[in-house]
Tab-separated table of C-alpha atoms and ligand atoms in Angstrom:
chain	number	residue	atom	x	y	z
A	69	UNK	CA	-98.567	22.720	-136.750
A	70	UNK	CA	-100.259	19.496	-136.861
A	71	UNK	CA	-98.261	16.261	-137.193
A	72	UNK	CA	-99.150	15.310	-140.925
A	73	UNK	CA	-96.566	17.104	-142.499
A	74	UNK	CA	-95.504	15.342	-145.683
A	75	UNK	CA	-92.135	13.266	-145.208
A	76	UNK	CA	-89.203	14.769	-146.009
A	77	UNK	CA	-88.020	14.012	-149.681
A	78	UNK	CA	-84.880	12.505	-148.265
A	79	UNK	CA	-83.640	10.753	-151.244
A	80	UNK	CA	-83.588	14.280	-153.387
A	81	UNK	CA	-81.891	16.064	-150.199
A	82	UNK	CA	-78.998	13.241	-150.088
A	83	UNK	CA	-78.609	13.642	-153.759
A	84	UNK	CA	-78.048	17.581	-153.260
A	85	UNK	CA	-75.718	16.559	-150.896
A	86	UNK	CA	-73.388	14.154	-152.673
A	87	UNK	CA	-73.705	16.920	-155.391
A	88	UNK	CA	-72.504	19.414	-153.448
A	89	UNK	CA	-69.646	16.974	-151.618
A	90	UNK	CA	-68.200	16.619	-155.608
A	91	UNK	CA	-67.309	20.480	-155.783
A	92	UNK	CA	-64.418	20.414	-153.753
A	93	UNK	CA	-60.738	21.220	-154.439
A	94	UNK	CA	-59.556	17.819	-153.118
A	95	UNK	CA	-60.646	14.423	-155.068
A	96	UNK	CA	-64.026	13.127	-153.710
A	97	UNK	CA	-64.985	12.154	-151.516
A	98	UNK	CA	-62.865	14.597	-149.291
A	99	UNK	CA	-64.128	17.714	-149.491
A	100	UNK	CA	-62.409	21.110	-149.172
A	101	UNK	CA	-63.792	23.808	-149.972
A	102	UNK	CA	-62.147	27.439	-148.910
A	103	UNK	CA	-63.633	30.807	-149.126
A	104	UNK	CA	-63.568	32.676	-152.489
A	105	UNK	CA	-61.885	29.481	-153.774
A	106	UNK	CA	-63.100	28.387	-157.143
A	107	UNK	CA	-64.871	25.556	-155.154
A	108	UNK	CA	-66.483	27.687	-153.332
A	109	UNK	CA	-67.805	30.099	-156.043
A	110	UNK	CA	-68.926	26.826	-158.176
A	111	UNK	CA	-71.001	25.161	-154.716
A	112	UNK	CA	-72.207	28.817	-153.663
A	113	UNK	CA	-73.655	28.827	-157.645
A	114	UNK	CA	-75.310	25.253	-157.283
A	115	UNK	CA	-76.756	26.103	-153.648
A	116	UNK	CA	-78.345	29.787	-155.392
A	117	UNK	CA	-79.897	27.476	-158.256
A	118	UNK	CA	-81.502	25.367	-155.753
A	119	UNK	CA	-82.952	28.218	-153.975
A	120	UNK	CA	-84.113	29.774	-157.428
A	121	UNK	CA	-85.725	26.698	-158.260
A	122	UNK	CA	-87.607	26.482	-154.817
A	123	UNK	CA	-88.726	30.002	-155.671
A	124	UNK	CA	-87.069	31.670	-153.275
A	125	UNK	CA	-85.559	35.446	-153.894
A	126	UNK	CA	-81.539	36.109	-153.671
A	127	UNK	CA	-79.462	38.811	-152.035
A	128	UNK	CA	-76.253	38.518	-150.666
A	129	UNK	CA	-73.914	40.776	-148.811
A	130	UNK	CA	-70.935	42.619	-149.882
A	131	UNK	CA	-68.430	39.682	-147.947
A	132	UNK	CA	-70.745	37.087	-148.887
A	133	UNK	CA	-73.364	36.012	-147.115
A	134	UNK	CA	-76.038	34.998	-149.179
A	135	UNK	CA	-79.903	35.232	-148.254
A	136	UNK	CA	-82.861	32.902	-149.642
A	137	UNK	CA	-86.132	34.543	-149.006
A	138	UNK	CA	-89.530	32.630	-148.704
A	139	UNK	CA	-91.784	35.963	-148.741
A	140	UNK	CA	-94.226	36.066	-145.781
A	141	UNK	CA	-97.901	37.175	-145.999
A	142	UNK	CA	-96.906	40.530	-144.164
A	143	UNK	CA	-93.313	40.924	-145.781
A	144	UNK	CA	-92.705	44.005	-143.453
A	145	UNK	CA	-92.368	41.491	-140.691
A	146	UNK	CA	-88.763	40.855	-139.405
A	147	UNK	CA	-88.285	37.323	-140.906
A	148	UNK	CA	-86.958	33.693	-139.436
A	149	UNK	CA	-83.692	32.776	-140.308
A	150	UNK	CA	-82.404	29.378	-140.548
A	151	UNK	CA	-79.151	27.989	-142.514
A	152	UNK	CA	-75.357	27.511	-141.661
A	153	UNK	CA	-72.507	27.791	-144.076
A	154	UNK	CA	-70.827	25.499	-147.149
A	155	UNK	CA	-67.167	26.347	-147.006
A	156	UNK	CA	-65.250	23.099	-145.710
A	157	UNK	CA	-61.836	22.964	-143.873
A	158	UNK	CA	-58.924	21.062	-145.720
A	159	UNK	CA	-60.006	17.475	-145.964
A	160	UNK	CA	-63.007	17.690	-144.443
A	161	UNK	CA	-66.644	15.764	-145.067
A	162	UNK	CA	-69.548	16.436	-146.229
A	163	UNK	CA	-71.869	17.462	-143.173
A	164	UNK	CA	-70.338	19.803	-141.328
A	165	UNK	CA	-72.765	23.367	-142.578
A	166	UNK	CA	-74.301	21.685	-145.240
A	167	UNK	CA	-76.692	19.682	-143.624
A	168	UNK	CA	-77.790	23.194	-141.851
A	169	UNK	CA	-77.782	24.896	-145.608
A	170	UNK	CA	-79.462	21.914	-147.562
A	171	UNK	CA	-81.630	20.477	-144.751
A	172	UNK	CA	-83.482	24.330	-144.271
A	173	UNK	CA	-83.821	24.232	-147.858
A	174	UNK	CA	-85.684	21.100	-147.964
A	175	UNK	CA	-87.508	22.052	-145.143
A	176	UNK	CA	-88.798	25.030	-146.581
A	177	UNK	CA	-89.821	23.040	-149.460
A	178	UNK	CA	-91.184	20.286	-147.438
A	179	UNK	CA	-93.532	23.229	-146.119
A	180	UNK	CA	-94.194	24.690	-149.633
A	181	UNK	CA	-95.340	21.194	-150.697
A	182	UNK	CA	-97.427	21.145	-147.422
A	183	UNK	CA	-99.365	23.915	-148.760
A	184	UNK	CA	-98.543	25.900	-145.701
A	185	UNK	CA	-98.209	29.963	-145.909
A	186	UNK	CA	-95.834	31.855	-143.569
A	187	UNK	CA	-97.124	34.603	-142.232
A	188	UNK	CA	-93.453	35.899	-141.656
A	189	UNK	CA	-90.762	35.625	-144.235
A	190	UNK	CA	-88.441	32.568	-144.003
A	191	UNK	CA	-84.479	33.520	-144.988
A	192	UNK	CA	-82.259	30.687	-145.779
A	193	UNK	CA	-79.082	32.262	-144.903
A	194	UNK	CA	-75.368	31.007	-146.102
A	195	UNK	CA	-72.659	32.575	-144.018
A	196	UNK	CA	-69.313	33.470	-145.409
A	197	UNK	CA	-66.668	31.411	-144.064
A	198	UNK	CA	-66.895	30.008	-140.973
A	199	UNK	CA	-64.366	27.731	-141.299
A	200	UNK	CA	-60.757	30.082	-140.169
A	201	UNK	CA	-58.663	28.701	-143.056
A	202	UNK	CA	-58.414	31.342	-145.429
A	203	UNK	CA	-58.525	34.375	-142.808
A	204	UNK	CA	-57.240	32.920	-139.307
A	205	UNK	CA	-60.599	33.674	-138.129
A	206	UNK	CA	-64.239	31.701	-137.764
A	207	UNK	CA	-67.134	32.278	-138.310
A	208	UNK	CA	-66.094	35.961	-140.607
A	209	UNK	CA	-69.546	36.313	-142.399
A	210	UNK	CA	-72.042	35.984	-139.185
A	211	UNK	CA	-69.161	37.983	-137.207
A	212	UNK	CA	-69.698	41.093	-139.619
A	213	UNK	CA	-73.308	41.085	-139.596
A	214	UNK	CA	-73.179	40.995	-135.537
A	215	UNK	CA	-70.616	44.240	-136.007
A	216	UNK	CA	-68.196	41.557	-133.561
A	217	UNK	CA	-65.667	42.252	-136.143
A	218	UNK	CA	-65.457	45.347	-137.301
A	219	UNK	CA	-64.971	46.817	-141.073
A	220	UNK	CA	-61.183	48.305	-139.995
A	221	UNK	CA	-60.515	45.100	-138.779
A	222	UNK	CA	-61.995	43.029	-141.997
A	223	UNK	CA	-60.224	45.395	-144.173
A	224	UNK	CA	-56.548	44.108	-142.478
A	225	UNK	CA	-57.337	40.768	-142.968
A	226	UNK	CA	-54.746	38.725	-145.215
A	227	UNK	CA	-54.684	35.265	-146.115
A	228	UNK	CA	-51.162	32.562	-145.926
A	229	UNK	CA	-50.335	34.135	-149.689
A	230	UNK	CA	-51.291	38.010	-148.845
A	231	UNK	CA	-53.891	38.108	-150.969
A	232	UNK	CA	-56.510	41.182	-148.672
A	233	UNK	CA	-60.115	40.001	-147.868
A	234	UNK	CA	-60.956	43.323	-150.023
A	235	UNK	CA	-59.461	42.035	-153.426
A	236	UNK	CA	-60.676	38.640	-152.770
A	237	UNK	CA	-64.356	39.206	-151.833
A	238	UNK	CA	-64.597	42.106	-154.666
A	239	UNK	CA	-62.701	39.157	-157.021
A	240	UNK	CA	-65.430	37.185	-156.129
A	241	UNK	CA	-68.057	39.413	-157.379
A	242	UNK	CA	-69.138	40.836	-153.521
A	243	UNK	CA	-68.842	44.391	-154.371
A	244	UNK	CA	-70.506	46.395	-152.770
A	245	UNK	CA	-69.089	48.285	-149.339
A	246	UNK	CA	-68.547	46.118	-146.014
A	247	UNK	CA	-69.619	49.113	-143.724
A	248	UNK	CA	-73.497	47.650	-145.040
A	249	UNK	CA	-72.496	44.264	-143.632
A	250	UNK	CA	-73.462	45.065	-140.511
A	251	UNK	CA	-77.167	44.884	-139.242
A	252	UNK	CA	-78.970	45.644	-136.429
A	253	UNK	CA	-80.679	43.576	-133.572
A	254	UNK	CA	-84.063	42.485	-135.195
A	255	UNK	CA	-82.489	41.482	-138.679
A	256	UNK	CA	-84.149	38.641	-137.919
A	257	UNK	CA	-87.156	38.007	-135.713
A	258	UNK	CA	-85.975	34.720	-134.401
A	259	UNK	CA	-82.806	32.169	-136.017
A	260	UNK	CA	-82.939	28.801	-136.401
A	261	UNK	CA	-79.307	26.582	-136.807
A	262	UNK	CA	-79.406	22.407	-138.202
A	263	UNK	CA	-75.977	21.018	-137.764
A	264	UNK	CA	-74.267	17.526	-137.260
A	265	UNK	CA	-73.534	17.445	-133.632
A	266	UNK	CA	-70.331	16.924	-133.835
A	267	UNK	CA	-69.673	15.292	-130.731
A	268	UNK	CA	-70.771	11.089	-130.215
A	269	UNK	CA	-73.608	11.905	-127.469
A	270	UNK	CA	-76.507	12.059	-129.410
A	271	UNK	CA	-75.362	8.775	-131.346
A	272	UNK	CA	-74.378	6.923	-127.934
A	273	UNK	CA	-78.015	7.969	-126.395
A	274	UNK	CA	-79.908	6.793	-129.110
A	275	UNK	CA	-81.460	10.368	-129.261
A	276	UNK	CA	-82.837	11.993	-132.912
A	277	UNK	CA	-82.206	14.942	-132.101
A	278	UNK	CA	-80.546	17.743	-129.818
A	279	UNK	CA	-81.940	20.795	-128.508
A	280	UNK	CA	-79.091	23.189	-127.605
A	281	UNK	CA	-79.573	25.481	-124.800
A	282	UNK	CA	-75.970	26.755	-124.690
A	283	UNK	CA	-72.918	27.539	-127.207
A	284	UNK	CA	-69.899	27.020	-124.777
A	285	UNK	CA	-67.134	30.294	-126.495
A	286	UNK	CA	-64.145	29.443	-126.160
A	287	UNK	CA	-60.994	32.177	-124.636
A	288	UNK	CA	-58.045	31.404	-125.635
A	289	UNK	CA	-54.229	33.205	-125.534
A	290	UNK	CA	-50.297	32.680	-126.057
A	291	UNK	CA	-48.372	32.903	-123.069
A	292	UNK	CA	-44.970	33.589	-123.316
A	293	UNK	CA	-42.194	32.973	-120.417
A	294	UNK	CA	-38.889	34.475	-120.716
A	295	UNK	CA	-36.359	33.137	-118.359
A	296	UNK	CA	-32.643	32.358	-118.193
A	297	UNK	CA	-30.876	29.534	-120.269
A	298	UNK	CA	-27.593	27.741	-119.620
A	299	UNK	CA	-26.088	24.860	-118.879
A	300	UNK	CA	-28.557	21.673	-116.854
A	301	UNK	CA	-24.689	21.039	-115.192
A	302	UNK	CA	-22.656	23.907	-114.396
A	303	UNK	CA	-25.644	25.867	-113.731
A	304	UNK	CA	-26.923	25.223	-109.807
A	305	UNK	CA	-30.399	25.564	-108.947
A	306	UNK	CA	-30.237	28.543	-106.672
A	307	UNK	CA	-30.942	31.806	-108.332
A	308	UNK	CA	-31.995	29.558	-111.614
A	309	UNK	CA	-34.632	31.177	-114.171
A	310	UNK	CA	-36.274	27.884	-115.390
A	311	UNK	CA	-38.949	28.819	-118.324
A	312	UNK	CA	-40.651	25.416	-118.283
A	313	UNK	CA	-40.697	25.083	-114.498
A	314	UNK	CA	-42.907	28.379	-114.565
A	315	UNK	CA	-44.763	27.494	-117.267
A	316	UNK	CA	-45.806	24.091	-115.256
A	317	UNK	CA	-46.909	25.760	-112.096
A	318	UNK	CA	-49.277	27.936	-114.888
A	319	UNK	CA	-50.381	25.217	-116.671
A	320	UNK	CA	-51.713	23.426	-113.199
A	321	UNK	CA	-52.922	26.365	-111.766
A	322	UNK	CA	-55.472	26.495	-114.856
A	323	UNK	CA	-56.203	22.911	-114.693
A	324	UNK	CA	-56.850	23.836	-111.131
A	325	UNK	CA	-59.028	26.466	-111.348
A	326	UNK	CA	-61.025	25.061	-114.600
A	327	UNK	CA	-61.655	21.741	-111.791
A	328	UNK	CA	-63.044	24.156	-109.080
A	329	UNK	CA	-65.419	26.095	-110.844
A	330	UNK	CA	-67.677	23.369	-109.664
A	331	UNK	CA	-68.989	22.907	-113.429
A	332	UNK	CA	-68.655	20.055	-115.488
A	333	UNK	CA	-69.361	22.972	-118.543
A	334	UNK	CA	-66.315	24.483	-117.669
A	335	UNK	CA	-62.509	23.014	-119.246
A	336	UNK	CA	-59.313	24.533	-119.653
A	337	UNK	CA	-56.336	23.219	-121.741
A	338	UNK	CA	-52.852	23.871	-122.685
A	339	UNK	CA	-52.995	22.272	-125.844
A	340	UNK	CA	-48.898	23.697	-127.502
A	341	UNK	CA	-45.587	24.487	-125.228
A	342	UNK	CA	-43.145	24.848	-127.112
A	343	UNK	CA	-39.812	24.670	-125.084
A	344	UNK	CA	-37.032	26.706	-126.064
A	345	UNK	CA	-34.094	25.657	-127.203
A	346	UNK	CA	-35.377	22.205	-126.198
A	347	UNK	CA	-32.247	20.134	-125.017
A	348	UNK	CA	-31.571	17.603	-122.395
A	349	UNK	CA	-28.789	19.091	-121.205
A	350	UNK	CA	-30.133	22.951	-121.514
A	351	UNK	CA	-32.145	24.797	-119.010
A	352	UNK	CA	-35.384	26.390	-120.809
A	353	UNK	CA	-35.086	29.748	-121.657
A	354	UNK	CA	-38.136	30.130	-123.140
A	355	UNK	CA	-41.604	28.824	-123.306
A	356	UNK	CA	-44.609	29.630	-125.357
A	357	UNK	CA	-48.090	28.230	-124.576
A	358	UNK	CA	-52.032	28.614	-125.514
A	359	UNK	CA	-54.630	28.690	-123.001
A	360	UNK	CA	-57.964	27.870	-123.798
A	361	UNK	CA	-60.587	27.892	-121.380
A	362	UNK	CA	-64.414	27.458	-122.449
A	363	UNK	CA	-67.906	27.351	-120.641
A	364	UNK	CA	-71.267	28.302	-121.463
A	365	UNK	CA	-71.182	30.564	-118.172
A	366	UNK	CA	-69.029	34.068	-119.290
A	367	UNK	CA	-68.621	35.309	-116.098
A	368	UNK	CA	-67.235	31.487	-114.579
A	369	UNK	CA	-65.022	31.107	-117.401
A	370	UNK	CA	-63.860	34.518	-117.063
A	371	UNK	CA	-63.120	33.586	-113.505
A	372	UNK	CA	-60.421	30.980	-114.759
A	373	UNK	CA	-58.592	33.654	-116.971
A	374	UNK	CA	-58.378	35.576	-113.967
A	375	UNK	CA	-57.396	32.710	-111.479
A	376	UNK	CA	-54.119	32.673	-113.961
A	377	UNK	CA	-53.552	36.179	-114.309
A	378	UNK	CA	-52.827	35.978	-110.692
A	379	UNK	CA	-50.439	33.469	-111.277
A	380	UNK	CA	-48.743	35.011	-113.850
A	381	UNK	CA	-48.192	37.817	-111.703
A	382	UNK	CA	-47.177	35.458	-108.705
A	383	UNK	CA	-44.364	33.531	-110.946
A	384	UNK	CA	-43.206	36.639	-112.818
A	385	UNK	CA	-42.062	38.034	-109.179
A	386	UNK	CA	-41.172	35.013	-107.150
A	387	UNK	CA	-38.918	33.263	-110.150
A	388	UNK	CA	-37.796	36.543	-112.045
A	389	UNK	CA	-39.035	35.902	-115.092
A	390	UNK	CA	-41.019	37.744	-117.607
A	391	UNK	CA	-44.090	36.449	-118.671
A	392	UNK	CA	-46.452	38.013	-121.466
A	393	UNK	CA	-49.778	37.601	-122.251
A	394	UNK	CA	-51.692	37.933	-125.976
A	395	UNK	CA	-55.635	36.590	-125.979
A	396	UNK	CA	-56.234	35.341	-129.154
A	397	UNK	CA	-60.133	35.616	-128.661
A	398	UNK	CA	-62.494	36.011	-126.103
A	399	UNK	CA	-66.007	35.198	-127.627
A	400	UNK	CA	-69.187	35.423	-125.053
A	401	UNK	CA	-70.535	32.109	-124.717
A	402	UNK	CA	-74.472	31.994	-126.222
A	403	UNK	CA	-77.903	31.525	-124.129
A	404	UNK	CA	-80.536	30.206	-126.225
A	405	UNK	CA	-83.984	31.696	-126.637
A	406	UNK	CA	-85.970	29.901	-124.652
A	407	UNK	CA	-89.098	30.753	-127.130
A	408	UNK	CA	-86.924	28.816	-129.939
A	409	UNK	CA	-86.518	26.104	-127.371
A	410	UNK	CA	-90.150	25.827	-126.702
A	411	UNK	CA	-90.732	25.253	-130.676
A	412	UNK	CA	-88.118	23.181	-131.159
A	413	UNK	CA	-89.081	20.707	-128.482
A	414	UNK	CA	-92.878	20.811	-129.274
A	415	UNK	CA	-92.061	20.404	-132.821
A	416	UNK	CA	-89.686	17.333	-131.260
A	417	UNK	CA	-92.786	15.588	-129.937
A	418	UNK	CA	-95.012	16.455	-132.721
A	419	UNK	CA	-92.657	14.506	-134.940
A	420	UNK	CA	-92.096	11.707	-132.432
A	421	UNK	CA	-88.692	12.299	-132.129
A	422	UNK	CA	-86.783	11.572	-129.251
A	423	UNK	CA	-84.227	14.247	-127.883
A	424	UNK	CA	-82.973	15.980	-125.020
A	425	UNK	CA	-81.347	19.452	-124.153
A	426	UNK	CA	-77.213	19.802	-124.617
A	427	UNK	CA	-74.651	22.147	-124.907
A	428	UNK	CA	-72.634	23.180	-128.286
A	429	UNK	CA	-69.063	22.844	-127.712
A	430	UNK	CA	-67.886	24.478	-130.694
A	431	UNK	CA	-68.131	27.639	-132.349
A	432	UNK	CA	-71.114	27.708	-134.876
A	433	UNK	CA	-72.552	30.795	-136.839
A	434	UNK	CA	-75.506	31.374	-134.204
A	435	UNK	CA	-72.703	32.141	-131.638
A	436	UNK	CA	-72.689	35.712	-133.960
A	437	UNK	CA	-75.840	35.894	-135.163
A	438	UNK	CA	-77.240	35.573	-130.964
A	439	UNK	CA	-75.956	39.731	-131.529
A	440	UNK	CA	-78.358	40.483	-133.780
A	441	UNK	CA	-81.529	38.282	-133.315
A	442	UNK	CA	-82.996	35.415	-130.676
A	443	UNK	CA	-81.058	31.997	-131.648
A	444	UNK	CA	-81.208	28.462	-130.497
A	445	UNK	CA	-79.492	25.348	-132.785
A	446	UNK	CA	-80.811	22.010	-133.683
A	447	UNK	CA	-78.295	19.229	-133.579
A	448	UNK	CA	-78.538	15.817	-135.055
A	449	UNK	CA	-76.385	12.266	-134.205
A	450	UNK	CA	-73.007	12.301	-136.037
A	451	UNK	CA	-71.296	8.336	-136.668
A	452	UNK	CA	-68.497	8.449	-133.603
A	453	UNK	CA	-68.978	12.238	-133.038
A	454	UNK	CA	-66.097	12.222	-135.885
A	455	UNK	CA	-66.069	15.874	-137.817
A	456	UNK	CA	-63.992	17.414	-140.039
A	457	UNK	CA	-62.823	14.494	-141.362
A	458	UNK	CA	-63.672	12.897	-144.686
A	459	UNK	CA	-65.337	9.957	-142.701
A	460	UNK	CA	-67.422	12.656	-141.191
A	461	UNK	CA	-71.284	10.585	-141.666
A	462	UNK	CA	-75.190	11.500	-140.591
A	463	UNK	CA	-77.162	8.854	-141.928
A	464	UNK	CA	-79.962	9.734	-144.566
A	465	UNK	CA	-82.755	8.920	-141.272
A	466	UNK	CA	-80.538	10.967	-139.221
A	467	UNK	CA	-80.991	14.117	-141.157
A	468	UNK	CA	-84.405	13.584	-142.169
A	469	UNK	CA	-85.210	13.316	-138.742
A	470	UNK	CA	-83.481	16.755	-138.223
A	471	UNK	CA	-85.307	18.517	-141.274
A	472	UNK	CA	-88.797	17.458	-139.985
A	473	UNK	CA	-88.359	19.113	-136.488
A	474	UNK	CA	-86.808	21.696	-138.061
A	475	UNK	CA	-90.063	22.595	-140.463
A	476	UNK	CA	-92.290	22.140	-137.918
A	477	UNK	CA	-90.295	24.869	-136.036
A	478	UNK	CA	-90.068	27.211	-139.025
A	479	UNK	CA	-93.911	26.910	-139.093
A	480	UNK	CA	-94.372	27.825	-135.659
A	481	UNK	CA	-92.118	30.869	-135.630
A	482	UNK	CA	-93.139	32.124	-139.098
A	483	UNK	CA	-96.906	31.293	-138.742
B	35	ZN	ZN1	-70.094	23.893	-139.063
């Protein structure tokens, strides 16, 4: 790709996204925007008319997930995928996803303009909810086309008012069956995520962009100690069945063991103990906790999990209690393909942009779609690494900077 690609039209891709910021269920500018919500359905429609109008073809999935094609010279070719999703959190901004969605529109069209002919097809790809709101899961779409989450499961899913993921999707015009959500490795020769970073590194460093090598998964579960209650007098301490005094000799022996991996990548929180029946005069009876315990390495991080399952056994006997355990999720963390990488980097230094390699320490849609084709993401500066917020803000440079390394890459892979 030589380095003359035309500039970005920035101006029309900030307008799309101020647009797209309005359709929310919350006054502007917050934005929230839920699955199958009538926000949703209204930003999904003005996303599909900007793809129609770029000339690209539709198809979506029956949960959702909706696919812009830029047909290839030799069609028959797996294609490159790039994109991200459009559903927002409660009071969220206007970045998080849509920059990924937007920006790998406009870089396809920034290529179009160019003149330039893929060889492969290019898919712009908008995944079903990745935000958890609706279902009490992430990331749903990308998880169903990996087969991570499977159609039994889908089918019991239930959102806060009971309404089934079935009746919703079908309600929102998805009909077809979600057995044919799933693909198989190859869907796509090689995917390409743009998101805000999320985090204030990229900001603080001065950097344009970051190349991510790494999507750190988080593991996370409830822990629940049952001991003995009574009264903080009249009860002595021998024989005592103290809830929260187990529960602190777990909670250190994960901060303990998340500190001796000998990784900075790896970190381990109890972020809720709730304390039952939470008196000053009352021994705890009860605790319930979370765990969560990320790193990009699966094997380390699995070595924390394990470090406390140890000591659950080890407290259950030596203070009499009974402790249960319930993982919530345990998501492998994502490698990068280093071929992505390569692109992304030259593409980096054809633009003259300055960037360096980091981890993702959130979930993202190419955590899922790594099961089915080659990934790598592209992340640019976020003000004060704030997200999910309605101060969220990537300034107009910051994203155009983003879409230019990002065409450049789609015309390597796809050429
Ligand atoms: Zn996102």
């Amino acid at each position: 790709m030589a380095a003359d690609l035309p500039t970005i039209s920035t101006d029309a891709l900030i307008h799309e996204l101020m647009t797209l910021a309005q359709i929310s269920a919350a006054e502007p500018p917050v934005v929230t925007r839920v699955v199958f919500s009538e926000a949703d359905m209204r930003a999904r429609a003005y996303v599909k008319q900007l793809c129609t109008d770029a000339g690209l073809a539709l198809s979506q999935d029956a949960v959702g997930n909706t696919f812009a094609r830029w047909q290839g010279s030799q069609p028959d070719l797996a294609p490159v995928g790039t994109g991200s999703h459009i559903d927002a959190i409660p009071n969220a901004g206007l970045y998080d996803g849509c920059v990924g969605v937007l920006g790998g529109l406009e870089a396809i069209r920034t290529l179009q303009r160019q003149g330039f002919k893929p060889r492969r097809s290019i898919e712009l790809v908008i995944f079903t909810a990745e935000e958890p709101t609706r279902f009490g899961i992430g990331c749903l779409g990308s998880r169903m086309m990996a087969g991570v989450l499977t159609v039994d499961q889908a089918r019991k899913l239930r959102d806060s008012e009971g309404n089934g993921l079935e009746e919703l999707r079908t309600q929102a015009g998805f009909t077809g069956v979600l057995e044919s959500v799933h693909v198989s490795y190859g869907r796509f020769n090689q995917f390409v995520e743009l998101h805000i970073e999320q985090g204030p590194h990229l900001e603080r460093e001065k950097l344009d962009v970051g190349l991510v090598t790494h999507i750190a998964a988080p593991a996370s579960q409830w822990i629940t100690i049952e001991g003995e209650g009574g009264h903080a007098g009249g009860m002595l301490m021998p024989g005592r069945k103290d809830a929260l005094a187990a529960a602190a000799e777990l909670i250190l022996v994960l901060e303990t063991a998340a500190k001796s991996t000998g990784a900075d990548d790896t970190v381990g929180t109890v972020g809720i103990c709730e304390v039952f029946p939470g008196a000053v005069n009352s021994i705890p009876s009860r605790v319930r906790l979370t765990t969560d315990v990320r790193d990009i390495d699966g094997p380390r991080r699995d070595s924390v999990i394990h470090a406390l399952d140890v000591a659950v056994r080890k407290v259950r006997e030596r203070r009499g209690v009974r402790i249960t355990t319930e993982m919530i999720n345990a998501d492998p963390p994502t490698t990068s393909d280093q071929a992505i990488l390569a692109a992304l980097e030259a593409s980096a230094i054809d633009a003259g942009k300055s960037y360096k390699r980091m981890v993702a320490r959130a979930y993202h849609d190419s955590s899922f779609v790594s099961g089915i084709a080659p990934v790598a993401m592209l992340f640019i500066p976020c003000r004060d690494g704030v997200s999910h917020r309605p101060d969220e803000y990537a300034s107009p440079e910051w994203i155009a900077n983003g879409v230019d390394v990002l065409a450049r890459t789609l015309a390597r892979l796809a050429a």
